[in-house]
Coordinates of C-alpha atoms in Angstrom, one line a residue:
Chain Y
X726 CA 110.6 116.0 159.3
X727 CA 110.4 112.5 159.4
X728 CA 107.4 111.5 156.7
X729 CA 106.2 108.6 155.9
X730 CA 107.9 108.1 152.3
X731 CA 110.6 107.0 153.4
X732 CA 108.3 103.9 154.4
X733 CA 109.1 99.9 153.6
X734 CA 107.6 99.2 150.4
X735 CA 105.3 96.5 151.5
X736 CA 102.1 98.2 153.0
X737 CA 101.7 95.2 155.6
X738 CA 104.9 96.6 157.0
X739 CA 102.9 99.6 158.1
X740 CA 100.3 99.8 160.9
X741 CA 98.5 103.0 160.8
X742 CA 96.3 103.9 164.5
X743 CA 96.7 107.6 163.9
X744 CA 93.8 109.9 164.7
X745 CA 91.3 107.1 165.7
X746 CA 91.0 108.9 169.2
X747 CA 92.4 106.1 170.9
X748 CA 92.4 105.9 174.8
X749 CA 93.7 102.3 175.1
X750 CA 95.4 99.9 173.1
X751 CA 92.9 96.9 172.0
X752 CA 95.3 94.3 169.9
X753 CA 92.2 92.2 169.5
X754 CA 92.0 93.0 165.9
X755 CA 95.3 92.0 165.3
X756 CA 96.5 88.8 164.0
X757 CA 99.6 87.0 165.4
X758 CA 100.8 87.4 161.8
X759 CA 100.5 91.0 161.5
X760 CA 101.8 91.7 165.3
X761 CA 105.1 89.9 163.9
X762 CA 105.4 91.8 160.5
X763 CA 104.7 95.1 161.2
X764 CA 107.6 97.1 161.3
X765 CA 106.0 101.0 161.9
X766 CA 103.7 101.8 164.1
X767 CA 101.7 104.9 163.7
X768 CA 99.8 105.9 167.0
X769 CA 99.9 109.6 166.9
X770 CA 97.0 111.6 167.5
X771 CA 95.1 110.1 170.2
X772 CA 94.5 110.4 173.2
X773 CA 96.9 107.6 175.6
X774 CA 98.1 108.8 178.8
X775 CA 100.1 105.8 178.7
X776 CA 101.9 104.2 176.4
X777 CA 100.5 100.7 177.3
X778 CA 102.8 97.4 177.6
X779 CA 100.7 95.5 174.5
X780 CA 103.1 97.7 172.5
X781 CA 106.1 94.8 173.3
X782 CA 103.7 92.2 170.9
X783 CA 105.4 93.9 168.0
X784 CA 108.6 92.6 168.4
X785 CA 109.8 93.3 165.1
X786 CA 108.8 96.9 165.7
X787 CA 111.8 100.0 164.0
X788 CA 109.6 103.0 164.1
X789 CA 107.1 104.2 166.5
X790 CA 105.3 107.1 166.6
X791 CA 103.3 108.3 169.3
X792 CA 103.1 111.9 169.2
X793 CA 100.4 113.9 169.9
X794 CA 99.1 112.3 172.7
X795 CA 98.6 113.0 176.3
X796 CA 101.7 110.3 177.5
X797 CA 102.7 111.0 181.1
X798 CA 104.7 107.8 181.1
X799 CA 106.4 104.9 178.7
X800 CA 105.8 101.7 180.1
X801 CA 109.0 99.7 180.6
X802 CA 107.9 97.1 178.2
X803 CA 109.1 99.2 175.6
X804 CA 112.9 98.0 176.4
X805 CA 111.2 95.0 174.9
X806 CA 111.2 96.2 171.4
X807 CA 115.0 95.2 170.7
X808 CA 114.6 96.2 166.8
X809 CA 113.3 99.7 167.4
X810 CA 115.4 102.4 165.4
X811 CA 113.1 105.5 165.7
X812 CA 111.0 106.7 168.3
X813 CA 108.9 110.3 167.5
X814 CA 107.3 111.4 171.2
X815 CA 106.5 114.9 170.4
X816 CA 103.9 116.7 172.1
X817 CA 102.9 114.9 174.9
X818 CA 103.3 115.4 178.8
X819 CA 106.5 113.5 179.4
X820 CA 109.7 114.8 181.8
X821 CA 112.6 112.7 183.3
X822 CA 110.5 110.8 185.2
X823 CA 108.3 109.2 182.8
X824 CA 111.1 107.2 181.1
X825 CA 112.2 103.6 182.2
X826 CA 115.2 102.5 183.7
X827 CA 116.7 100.5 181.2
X828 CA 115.8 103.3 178.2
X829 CA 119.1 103.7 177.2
X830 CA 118.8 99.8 176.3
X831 CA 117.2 100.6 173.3
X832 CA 119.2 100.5 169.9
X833 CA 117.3 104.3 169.2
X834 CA 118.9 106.0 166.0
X835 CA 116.2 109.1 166.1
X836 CA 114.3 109.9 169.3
X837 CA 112.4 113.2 169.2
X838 CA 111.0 114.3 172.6
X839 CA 110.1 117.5 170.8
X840 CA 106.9 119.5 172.6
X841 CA 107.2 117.8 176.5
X842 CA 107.4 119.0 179.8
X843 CA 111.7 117.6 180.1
X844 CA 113.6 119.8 182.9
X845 CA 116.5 117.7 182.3
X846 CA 118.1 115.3 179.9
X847 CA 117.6 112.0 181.9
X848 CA 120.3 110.2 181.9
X849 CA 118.8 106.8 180.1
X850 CA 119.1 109.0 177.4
X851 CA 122.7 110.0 177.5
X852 CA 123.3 106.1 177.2
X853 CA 121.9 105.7 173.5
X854 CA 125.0 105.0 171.7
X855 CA 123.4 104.6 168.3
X856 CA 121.9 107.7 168.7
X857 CA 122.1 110.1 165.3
X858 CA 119.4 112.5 166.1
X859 CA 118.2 113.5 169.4
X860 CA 115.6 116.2 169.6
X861 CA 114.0 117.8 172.9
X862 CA 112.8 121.5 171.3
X863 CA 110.6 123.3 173.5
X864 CA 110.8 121.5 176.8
X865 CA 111.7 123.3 179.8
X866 CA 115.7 122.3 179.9
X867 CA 117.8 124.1 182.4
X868 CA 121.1 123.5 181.3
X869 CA 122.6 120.0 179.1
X870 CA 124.6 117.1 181.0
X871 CA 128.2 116.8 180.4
X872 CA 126.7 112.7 179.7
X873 CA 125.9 114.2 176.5
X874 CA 129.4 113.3 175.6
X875 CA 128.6 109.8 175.6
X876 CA 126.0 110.0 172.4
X877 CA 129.5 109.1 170.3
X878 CA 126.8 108.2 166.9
X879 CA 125.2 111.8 167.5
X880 CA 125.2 113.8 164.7
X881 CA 122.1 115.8 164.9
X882 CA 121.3 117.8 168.6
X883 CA 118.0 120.1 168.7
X884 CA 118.1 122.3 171.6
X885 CA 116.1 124.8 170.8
X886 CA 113.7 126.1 172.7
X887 CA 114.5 125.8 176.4
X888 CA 115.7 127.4 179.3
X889 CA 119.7 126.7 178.2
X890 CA 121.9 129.4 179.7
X891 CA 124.8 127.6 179.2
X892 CA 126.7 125.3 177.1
X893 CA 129.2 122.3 178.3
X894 CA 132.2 122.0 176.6
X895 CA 131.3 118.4 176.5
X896 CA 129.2 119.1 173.4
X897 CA 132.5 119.2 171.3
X898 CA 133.5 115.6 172.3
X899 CA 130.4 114.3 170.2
X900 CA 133.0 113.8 166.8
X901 CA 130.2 113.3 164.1
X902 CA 127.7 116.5 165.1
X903 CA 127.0 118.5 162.0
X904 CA 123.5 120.3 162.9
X905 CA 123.4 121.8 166.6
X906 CA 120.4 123.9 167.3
X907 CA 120.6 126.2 170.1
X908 CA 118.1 128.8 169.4
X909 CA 115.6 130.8 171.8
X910 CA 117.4 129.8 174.4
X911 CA 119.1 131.8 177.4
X912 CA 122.9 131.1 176.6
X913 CA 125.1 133.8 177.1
X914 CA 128.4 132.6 175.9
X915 CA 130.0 129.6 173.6
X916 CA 132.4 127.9 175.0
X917 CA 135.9 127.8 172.7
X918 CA 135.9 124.5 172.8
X919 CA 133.1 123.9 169.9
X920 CA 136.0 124.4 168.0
X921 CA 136.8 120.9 167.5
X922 CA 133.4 120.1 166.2
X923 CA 135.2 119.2 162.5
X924 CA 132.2 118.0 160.7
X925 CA 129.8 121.0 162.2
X926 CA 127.6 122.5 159.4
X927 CA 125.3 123.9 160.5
X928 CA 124.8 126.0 163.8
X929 CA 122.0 127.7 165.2
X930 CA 122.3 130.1 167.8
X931 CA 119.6 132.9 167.3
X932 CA 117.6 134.5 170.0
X933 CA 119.8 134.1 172.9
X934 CA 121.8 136.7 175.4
X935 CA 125.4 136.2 173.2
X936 CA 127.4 139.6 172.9
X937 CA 130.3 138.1 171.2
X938 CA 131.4 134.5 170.0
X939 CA 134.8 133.2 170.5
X940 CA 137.3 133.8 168.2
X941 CA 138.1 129.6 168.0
X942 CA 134.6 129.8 166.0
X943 CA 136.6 130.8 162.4
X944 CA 137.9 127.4 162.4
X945 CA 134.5 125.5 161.7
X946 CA 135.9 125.7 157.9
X947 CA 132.7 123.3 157.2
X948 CA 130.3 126.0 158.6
X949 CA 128.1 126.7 156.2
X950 CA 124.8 127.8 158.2
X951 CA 124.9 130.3 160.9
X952 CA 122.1 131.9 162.8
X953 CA 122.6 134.9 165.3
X954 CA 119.7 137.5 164.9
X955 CA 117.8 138.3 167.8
X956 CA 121.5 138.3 170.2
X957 CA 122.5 141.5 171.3
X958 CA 126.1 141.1 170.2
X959 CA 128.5 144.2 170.3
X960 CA 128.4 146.6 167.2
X961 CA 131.9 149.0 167.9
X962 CA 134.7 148.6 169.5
X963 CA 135.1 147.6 173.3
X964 CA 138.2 147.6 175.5
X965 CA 137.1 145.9 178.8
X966 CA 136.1 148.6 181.3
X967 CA 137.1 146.5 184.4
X968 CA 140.8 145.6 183.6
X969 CA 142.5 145.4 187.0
X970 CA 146.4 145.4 187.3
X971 CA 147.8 142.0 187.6
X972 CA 148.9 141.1 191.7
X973 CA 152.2 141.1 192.5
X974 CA 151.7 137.2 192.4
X975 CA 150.7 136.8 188.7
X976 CA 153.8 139.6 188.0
X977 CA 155.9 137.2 189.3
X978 CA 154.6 133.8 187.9
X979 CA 154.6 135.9 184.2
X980 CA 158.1 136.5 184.7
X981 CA 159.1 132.8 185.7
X982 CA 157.5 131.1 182.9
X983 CA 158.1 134.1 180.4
X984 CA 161.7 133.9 181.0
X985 CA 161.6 130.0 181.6
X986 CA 163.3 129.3 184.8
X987 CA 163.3 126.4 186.4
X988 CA 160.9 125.5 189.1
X989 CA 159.8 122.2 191.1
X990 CA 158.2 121.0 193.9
X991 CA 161.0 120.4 195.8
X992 CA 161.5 124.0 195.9
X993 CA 158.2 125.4 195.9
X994 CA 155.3 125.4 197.7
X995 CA 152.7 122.9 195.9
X996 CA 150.0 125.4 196.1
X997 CA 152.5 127.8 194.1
X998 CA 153.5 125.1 191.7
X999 CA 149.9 124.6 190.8
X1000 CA 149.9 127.6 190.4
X1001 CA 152.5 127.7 187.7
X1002 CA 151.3 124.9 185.9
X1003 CA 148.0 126.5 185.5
X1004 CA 149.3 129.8 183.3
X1005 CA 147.8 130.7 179.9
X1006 CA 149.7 131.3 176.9
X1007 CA 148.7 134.6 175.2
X1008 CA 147.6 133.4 171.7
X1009 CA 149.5 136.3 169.8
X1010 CA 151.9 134.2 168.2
X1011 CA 154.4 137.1 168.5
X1012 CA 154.0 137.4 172.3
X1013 CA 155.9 134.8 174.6
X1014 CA 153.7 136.4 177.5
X1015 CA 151.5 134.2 179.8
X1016 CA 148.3 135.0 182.0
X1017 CA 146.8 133.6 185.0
X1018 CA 144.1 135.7 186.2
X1019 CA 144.5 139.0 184.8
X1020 CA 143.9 139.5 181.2
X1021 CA 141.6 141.4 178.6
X1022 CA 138.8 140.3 176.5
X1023 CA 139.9 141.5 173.1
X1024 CA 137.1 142.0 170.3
X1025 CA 137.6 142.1 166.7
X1026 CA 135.3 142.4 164.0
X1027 CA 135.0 139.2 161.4
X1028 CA 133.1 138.8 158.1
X1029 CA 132.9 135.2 158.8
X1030 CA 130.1 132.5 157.2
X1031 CA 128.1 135.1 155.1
X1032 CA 128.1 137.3 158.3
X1033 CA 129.1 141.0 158.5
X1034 CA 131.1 141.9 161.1
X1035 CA 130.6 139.5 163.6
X1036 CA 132.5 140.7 167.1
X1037 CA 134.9 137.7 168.0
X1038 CA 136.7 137.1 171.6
X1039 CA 139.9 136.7 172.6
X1040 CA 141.6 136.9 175.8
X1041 CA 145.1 139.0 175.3
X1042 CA 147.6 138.9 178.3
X1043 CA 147.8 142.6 178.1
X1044 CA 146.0 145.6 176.7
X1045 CA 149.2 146.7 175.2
X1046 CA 149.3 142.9 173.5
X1047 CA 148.6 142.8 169.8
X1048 CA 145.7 140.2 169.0
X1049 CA 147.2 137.6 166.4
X1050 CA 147.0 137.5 162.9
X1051 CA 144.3 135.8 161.7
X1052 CA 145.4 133.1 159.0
X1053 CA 141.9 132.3 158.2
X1054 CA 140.8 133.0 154.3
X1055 CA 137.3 133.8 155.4
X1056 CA 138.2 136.9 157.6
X1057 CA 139.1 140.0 156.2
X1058 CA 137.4 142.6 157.7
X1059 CA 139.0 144.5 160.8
X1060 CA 137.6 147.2 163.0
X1061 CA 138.6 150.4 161.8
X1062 CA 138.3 152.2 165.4
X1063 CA 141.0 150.2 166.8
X1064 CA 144.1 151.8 165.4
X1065 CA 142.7 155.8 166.4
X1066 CA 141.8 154.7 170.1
X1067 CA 144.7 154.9 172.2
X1068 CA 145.3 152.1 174.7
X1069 CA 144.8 153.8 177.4
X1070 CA 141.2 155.2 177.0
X1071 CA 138.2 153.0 178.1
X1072 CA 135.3 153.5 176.4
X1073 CA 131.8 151.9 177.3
X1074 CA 130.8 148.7 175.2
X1075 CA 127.9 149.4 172.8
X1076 CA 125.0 146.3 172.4
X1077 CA 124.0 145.8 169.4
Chain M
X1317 CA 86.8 137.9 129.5
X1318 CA 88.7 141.0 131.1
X1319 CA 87.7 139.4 134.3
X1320 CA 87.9 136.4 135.6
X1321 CA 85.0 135.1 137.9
X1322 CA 86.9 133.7 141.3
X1323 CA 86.2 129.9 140.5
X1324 CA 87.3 127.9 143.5
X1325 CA 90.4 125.7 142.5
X1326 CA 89.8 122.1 143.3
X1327 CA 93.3 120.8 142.8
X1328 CA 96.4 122.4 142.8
X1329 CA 96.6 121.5 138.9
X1330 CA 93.1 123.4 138.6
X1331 CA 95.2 126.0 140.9
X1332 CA 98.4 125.7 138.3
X1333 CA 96.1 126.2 135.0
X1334 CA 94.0 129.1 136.5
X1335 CA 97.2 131.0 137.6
X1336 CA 98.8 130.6 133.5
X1337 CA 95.4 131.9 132.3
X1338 CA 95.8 134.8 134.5
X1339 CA 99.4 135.9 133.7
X1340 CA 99.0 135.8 130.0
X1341 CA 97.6 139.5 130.7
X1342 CA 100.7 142.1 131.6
X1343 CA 99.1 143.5 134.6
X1344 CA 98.3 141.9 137.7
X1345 CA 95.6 142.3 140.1
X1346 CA 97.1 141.7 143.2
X1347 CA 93.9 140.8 145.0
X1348 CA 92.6 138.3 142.6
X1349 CA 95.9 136.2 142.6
X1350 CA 95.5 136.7 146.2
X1351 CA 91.8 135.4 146.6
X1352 CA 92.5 132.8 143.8
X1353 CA 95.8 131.5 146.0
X1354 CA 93.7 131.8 149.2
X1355 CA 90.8 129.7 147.7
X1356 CA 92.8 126.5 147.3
X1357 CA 92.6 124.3 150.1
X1358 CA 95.9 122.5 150.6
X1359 CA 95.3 119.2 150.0
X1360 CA 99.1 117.1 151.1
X1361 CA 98.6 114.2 148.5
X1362 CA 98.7 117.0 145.8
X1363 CA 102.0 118.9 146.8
X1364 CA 103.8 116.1 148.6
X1365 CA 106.0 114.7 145.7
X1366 CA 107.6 118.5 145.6
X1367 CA 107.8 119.2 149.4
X1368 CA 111.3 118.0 149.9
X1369 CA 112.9 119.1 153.2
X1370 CA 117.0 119.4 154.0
X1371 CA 117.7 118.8 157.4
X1372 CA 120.1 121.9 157.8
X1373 CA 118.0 124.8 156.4
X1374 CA 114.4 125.8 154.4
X1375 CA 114.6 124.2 150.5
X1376 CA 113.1 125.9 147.7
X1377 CA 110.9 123.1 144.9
X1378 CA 110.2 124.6 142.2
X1379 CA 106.4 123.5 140.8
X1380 CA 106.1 125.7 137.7
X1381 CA 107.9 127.9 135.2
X1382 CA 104.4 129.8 134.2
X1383 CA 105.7 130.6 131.0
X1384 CA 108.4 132.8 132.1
X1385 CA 105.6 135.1 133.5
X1386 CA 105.8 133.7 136.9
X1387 CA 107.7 131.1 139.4
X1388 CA 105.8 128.9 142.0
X1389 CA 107.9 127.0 144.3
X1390 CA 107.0 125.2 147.5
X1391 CA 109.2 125.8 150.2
X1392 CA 110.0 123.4 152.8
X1393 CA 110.9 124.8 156.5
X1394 CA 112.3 122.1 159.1
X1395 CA 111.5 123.4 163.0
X1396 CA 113.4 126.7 163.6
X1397 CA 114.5 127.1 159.7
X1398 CA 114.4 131.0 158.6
X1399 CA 115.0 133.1 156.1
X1400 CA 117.4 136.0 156.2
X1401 CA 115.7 139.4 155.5
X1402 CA 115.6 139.9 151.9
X1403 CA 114.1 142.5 148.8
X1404 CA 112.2 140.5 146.1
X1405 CA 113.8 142.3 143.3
X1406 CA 111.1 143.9 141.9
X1407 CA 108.7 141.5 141.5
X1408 CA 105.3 140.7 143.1
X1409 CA 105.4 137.7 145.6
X1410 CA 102.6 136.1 147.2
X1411 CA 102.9 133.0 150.0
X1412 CA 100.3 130.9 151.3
X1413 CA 100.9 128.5 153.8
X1414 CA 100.0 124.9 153.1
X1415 CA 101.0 123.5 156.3
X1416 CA 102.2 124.6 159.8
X1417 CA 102.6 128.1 160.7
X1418 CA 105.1 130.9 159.4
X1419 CA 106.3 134.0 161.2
X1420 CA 106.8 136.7 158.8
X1421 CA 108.5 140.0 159.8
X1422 CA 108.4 143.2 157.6
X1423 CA 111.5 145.6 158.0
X1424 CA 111.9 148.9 156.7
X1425 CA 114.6 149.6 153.6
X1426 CA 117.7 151.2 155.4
X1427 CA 118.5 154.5 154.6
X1428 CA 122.0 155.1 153.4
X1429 CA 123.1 157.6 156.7
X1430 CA 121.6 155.2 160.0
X1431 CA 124.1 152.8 161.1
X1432 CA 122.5 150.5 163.6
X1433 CA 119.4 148.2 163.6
X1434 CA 116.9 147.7 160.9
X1435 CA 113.8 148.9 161.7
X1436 CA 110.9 146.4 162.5
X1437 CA 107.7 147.6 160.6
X1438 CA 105.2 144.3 162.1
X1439 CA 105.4 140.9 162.5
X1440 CA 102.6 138.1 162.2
X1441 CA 102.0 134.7 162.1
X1442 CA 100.4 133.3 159.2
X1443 CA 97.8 130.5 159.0
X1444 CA 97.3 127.8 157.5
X1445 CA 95.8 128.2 153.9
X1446 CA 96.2 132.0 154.3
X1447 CA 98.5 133.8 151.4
X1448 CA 100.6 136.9 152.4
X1449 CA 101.8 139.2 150.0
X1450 CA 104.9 141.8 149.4
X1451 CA 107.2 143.4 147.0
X1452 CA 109.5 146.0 147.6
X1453 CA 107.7 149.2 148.0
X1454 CA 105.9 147.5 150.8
X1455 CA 109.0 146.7 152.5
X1456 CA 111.3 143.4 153.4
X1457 CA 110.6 140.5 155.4
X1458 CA 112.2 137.7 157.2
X1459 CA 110.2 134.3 157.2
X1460 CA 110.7 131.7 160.3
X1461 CA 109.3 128.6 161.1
X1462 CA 109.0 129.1 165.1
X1463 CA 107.8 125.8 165.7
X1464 CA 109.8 123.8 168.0
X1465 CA 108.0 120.8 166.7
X1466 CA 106.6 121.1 163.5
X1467 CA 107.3 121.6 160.3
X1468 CA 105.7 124.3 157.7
X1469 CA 105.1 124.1 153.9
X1470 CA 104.8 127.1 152.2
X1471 CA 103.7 127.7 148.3
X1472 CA 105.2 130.7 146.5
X1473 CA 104.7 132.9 143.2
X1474 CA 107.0 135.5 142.2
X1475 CA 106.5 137.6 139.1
X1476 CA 108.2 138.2 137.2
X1477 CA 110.7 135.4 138.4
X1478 CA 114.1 136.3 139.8
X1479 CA 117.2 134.7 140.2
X1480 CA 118.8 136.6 142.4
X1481 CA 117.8 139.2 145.3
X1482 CA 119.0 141.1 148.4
X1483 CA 119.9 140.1 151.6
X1484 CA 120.4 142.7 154.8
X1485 CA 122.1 142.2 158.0
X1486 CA 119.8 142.7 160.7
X1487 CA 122.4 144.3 162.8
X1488 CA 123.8 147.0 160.8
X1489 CA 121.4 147.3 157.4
X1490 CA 124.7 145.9 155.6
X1491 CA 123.4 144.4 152.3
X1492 CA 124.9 141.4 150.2
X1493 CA 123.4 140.3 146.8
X1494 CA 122.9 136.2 146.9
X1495 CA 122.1 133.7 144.2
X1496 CA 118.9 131.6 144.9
X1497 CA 118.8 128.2 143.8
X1498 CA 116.3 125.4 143.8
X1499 CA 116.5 122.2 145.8
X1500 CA 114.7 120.3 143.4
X1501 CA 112.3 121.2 140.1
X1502 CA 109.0 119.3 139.2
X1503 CA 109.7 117.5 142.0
X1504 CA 113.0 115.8 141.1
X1505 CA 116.4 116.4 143.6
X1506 CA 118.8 119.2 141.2
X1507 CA 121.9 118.5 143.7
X1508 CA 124.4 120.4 141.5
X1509 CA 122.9 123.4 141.6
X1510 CA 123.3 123.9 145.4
X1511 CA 126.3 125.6 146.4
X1512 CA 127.2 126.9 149.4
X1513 CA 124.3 129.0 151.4
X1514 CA 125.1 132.5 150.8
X1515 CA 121.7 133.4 152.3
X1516 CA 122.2 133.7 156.0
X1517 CA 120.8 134.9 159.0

């Protein structure tokens, strides 16, 4: 999206290389005084395989752009541009490997890797703290580091596009993201923890393998874009068909922190006062109960963010546990199946 | 003149003044607007001041009010922007695509007794400089940007011009009646007419 309108006024500010099917850099053309003033760089459409080090001349440099090239590598004479705000990479031939050590050096604001052959988020990139906008659509990314935490300016994350099955709950430490695209990826579930993602507007999630979101999701009160087609998320009502009886063990832990006895490790085994420590409390707000291992997935159905119906998750302790009552203004539709099946029938769920 | 010899627009203005000409007769011939729409070669310089893009979702610029006949808006699609799947409310609606690529899926109308998923009719992906047309006996589309990487620009005409259509959950056929609004008009920003997107997908 980024266009060139937003441009400095001054035209000498703008050095423009684009489509001049360009295999090497030649500065000779160049004058001292232009190589100081010019503060965007327009390289994109040639044809480097490497982004050659007569790029450091332009000290002064904010915004490069060398998309649309054949770059297997960035020359580590780039950390030399200590002014340089945007860097737009798409469509070349880059991965992990081609970036230099001290990357993360940069004072980047927007870096698009968009179009590259990335497996993984190197980790030079994780250490961009002025980061707003990161984008690496359509690479080949297995799964996101939990260094992603560490993009604290982030506020703009495009995923989609990748090989993604999962998401780290390290996602919702980045305080100022408000546009996370996840889309055509292979996630299967969102972790509950996105929840704390305040300032989250906008949320893209379509074509992926998600049956249900969590049920933490109705508090993004700022959501105002949602995608989900393409998932085959649940259409009726499901009970969980494996439910298995909780051990003797989780009987007993239930009743010690139900009931609120007193335990410590002077008394217990430390393996069983981990135990303890570790127990769930069932979110109905009317249920004192705990879990530890055993528990059902509870869906209901939410009209939530110009969505019909959208099947949300909760674990209860029990099946006989009702799920809590939803405070939230947007949700108002409830499954009307749930009252007429009795508890104790299983039925099979049903992808939508 | 009852009809008018396809003259190749130059310009989008030449484009603009053919179209008025056009729609000052009550009927349309859906295959002249076509070929006329096609015959424009997108030219960037001409359309850039009302291809404005939002960051979160696709923005609708509107160009021309064609004398209440007709609307024609460019729409701006950042990568992975759609559209929900929506009716046109009985008006003709023809898109051409002035940059990047657009996916555009027709669905069949629900019928009032299947619960379940709306039915895919086809799907293709549109050119550049190629103009697609629907209304609502033909069916109901969604329109994505699939493009991991690019952007699209798309130029519209509805007629007659509507304010408000139809949107359907994919899922279920469920239907929900949303306001469109415009981003921006003759290529100036209109903030306080966007409220919060009803259209989703």
């Amino acid at each position: 999206m980024e266009s060139r309108e937003g441009a400095a006024a001054a035209r000498d500010c703008v050095l423009d290389f684009s489509r001049l099917s360009l295999n090497t850099l030649s500065l000779d053309g160049v004058s001292e005084d232009r190589r100081r003033d010019t503060k965007q760089f327009y390289l994109n459409y040639n044809r480097l395989s490497t982004l050659p080090a007569s790029i450091s001349l332009f000290y002064n440099l904010e915004f490069l752009d060398i998309s649309n090239n054949g770059l297997t590598a960035i020359c580590d004479d780039i950390t030399r541009l200590t002014k340089l705000k945007t860097l737009l990479a798409k469509n070349n031939r880059l991965d992990e490997f081609s970036l230099p050590k001290d990357f993360g050096s940069l004072p980047l604001e927007v870096l698009n890797f968009s179009g590259n052959r990335f497996e993984e988020i190197p980790l030079q990139c994780t250490k961009l703290r002025r980061l707003q906008s990161l984008s690496i659509g359509g690479n080949r990314l297995k799964s996101i580091p939990t260094e992603i935490e560490d993009l604290t300016s982030l506020e703009m994350l495009y995923l989609g596009g990748n090989l993604i099955s999962a998401i780290p709950p390290e996602v919702a430490n980045l305080p100022y993201l408000s546009y996370l695209v996840l889309c055509d990826n292979r996630i299967q579930s969102v972790p509950p923890q996105l929840t704390r993602l305040h300032l989250l507007r906008s949320l893209s999630l379509h074509n992926n393998l998600l049956t249900y979101l969590p049920r933490e999701i109705l508090s993004l009160v700022h959501l105002q874009e949602l995608s989900l087609r393409g998932n085959p998320l649940v259409v009726r009502f499901v009970k969980e068909m494996t439910y298995n009886p909780p051990s003797l063990l989780e009987l007993a832990g239930r009743t010690v922190k139900s009931r609120n006895i007193p335990y410590s490790p002077c008394e217990l085994p430390s393996n069983l006062v981990l135990y303890l420590d570790l127990a769930s409390k069932c979110p109905n707000p009317k249920c004192a109960g705990v879990y530890f291992d055993s528990c059902v997935r509870h869906i209901k159905f939410v009209d939530f963010c110009g969505k019909y119906r959208l099947p949300l998750m909760h674990y209860l302790c029990s099946p006989e546990c009702r799920s809590p009552c939803s405070s939230n203004p947007q949700s108002d539709a409830e499954s009307e199946d749930e009252n007429s099946v009795p508890a104790d029938r299983l039925q099979r769920v049903l992808l939508g | 003149m009852e009809q008018t010899e396809l003259v190749k627009p130059e310009t989008l203005d030449e484009l603009i003044k053919t179209l008025h000409q056009i729609f000052q007769s009550d009927r349309i011939n859906v295959e002249e607007v076509q070929n006329l729409m096609e015959s424009y070669e997108s030219k960037p310089h001409e359309w850039r001041k009302y291809a404005k893009f939002d960051q979160y979702r696709y923005t609708r610029n509107l160009v021309d009010e064609g004398n209440d006949k007709f609307n024609l808006m460019i729409l701006c699609w950042g990568e992975g922007h759609g559209s929900s799947i929506h009716d046109h409310t009985n008006s003709h609606c023809f898109m051409k695509l002035l940059q990047g690529h657009l996916k555009e899926t027709l669905f069949q109308w629900p019928d009032g007794k299947s619960q379940g998923d709306m039915v895919t009719k086809s799907q293709r992906v549109l050119q550049e400089n190629k103009v697609a047309y629907i209304n609502d006996s033909i069916g109901l589309h969604r329109v994505e940007n699939v493009s991991h990487t690019e952007c699209a620009v798309s130029l519209h005409l509805y007629s007659p011009p509507f304010e408000t259509c139809q949107t359907f959950d994919q899922r279920t056929g469920h239907k929900n009646t949303v306001k469109m609004t415009f981003w921006s008009k003759h290529g100036e920003r209109t903030p306080f007419e966007t409220t919060v997107s009803q259209e989703n997908n």
